[in-house]
C-alpha angles and dihedrals in degrees: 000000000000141000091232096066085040085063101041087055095035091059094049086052084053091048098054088046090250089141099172101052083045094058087050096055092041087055100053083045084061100048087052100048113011092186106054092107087201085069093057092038094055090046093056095046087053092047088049100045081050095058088250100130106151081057093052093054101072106034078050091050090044092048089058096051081068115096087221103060143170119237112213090044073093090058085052086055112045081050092062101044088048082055090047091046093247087136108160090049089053092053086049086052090049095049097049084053092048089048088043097048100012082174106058108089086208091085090038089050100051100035082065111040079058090047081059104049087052090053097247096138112171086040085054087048091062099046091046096050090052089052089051095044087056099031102042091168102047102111087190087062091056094037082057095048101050091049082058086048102053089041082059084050092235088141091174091056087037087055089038103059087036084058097054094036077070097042079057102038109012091196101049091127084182089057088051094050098046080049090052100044085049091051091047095050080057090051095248097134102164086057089049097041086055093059107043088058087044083059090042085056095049098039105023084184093061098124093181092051091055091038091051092047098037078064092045087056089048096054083050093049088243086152097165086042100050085040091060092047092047081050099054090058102055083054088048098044109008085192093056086124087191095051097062089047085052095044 
């Protein structure tokens, strides 16, 4: 037996998403050769697929003490301790990648997604406008950019990279509601109503969509019409206190 042959199967397991099997084999290719740094790499990326983050830190942190490293194992990283809330060690983990490989969106894309959930949102812009400019075709990156934009409050850029997130993906319901909450913070309310249904056709489960229509129809005195939305999300969520005042 070799580890070889651990890790060649191993990787397989990991291929086919049999994450378990895959962390079996990984471990024996590591008690046969401890300083192969694929076999560590490969573990954290399992554990991580698994939602076992607190696992993937260290076999990722073990995997870059090795002078022969994966890239991307810091991607792997900064992933679990954004999971783990770490998350001034994962932008640190994300920066060394972006200084490693400047010209893989992947850094750029998740720097900032995590720039965003922070609320750093001009930090997130930059970031997100590298990712774009690398990865032209990624819709997420544009979704991402125009929530930054409308909590700004730069409603026309947040429209506009909505916009070209469905260009990208037609039935991205998040990119439509981020558009219709933007058109309604500019007062135009028959724009926003539009998507917010559109939303409602692509996700029928999409309680704030029916919530946020359900007041639109309010304000317009679309009684029957709010009080099937409000409706809709008691059936979504039974425990959505203010949607039973509303209702």
């Amino acid at each position: 037996e070799s580890a070889e042959a651990y890790y060649g199967r191993g990787s397989t397991y990991l291929d086919y998403d049999h994450y378990d099997e895959a962390l079996t084999d990984f471990a024996r290719a590591i008690e046969l050769d401890p300083d192969d740094s694929s076999a560590y790499s490969s573990s954290a990326e399992a554990y991580y697929s698994l939602g076992r983050f607190e696992e993937a830190i260290p076999f990722a942190t073990k995997a870059l003490g090795f002078s022969a490293i994966r890239l991307e194992t810091y991607i792997v990283r900064g992933l679990s301790y954004t999971e783990v809330k770490r998350y001034e060690e994962a932008l640190s983990d994300y920066t060394v990648y972006i200084e490693l490989k400047p010209n893989d969106e992947i850094g750029y894309f998740n720097r900032g997604n995590l720039h965003l959930s922070l609320e750093r949102y001009e930090e997130a812009l930059t970031d997100l406008d590298k990712a774009i400019e690398l990865w032209p075709r990624y819709a997420k990156a544009y979704y991402d950019r125009s929530l930054a934009y409308y909590y700004l409050e730069r409603y026309d850029e947040a429209i506009a990279s909505a916009s070209l997130a469905l260009e990208l993906k037609t039935d991205f319901a998040d990119s439509y509601v981020v558009r219709g909450l933007a058109y309604n913070a500019l007062g135009r309310f028959d724009k926003s109503l539009a998507d917010y249904t559109t939303v409602i056709a692509v996700d029928s489960a999409n309680s704030f969509a029916y919530s946020h229509r359900a007041r639109m129809y309010d304000i317009d005195e679309r009684y029957n019409e709010a009080l099937a939305d409000y409706t809709a999300v008691i059936r979504i969520h039974p425990d959505d206190a203010r949607a039973h005042v509303d209702r």
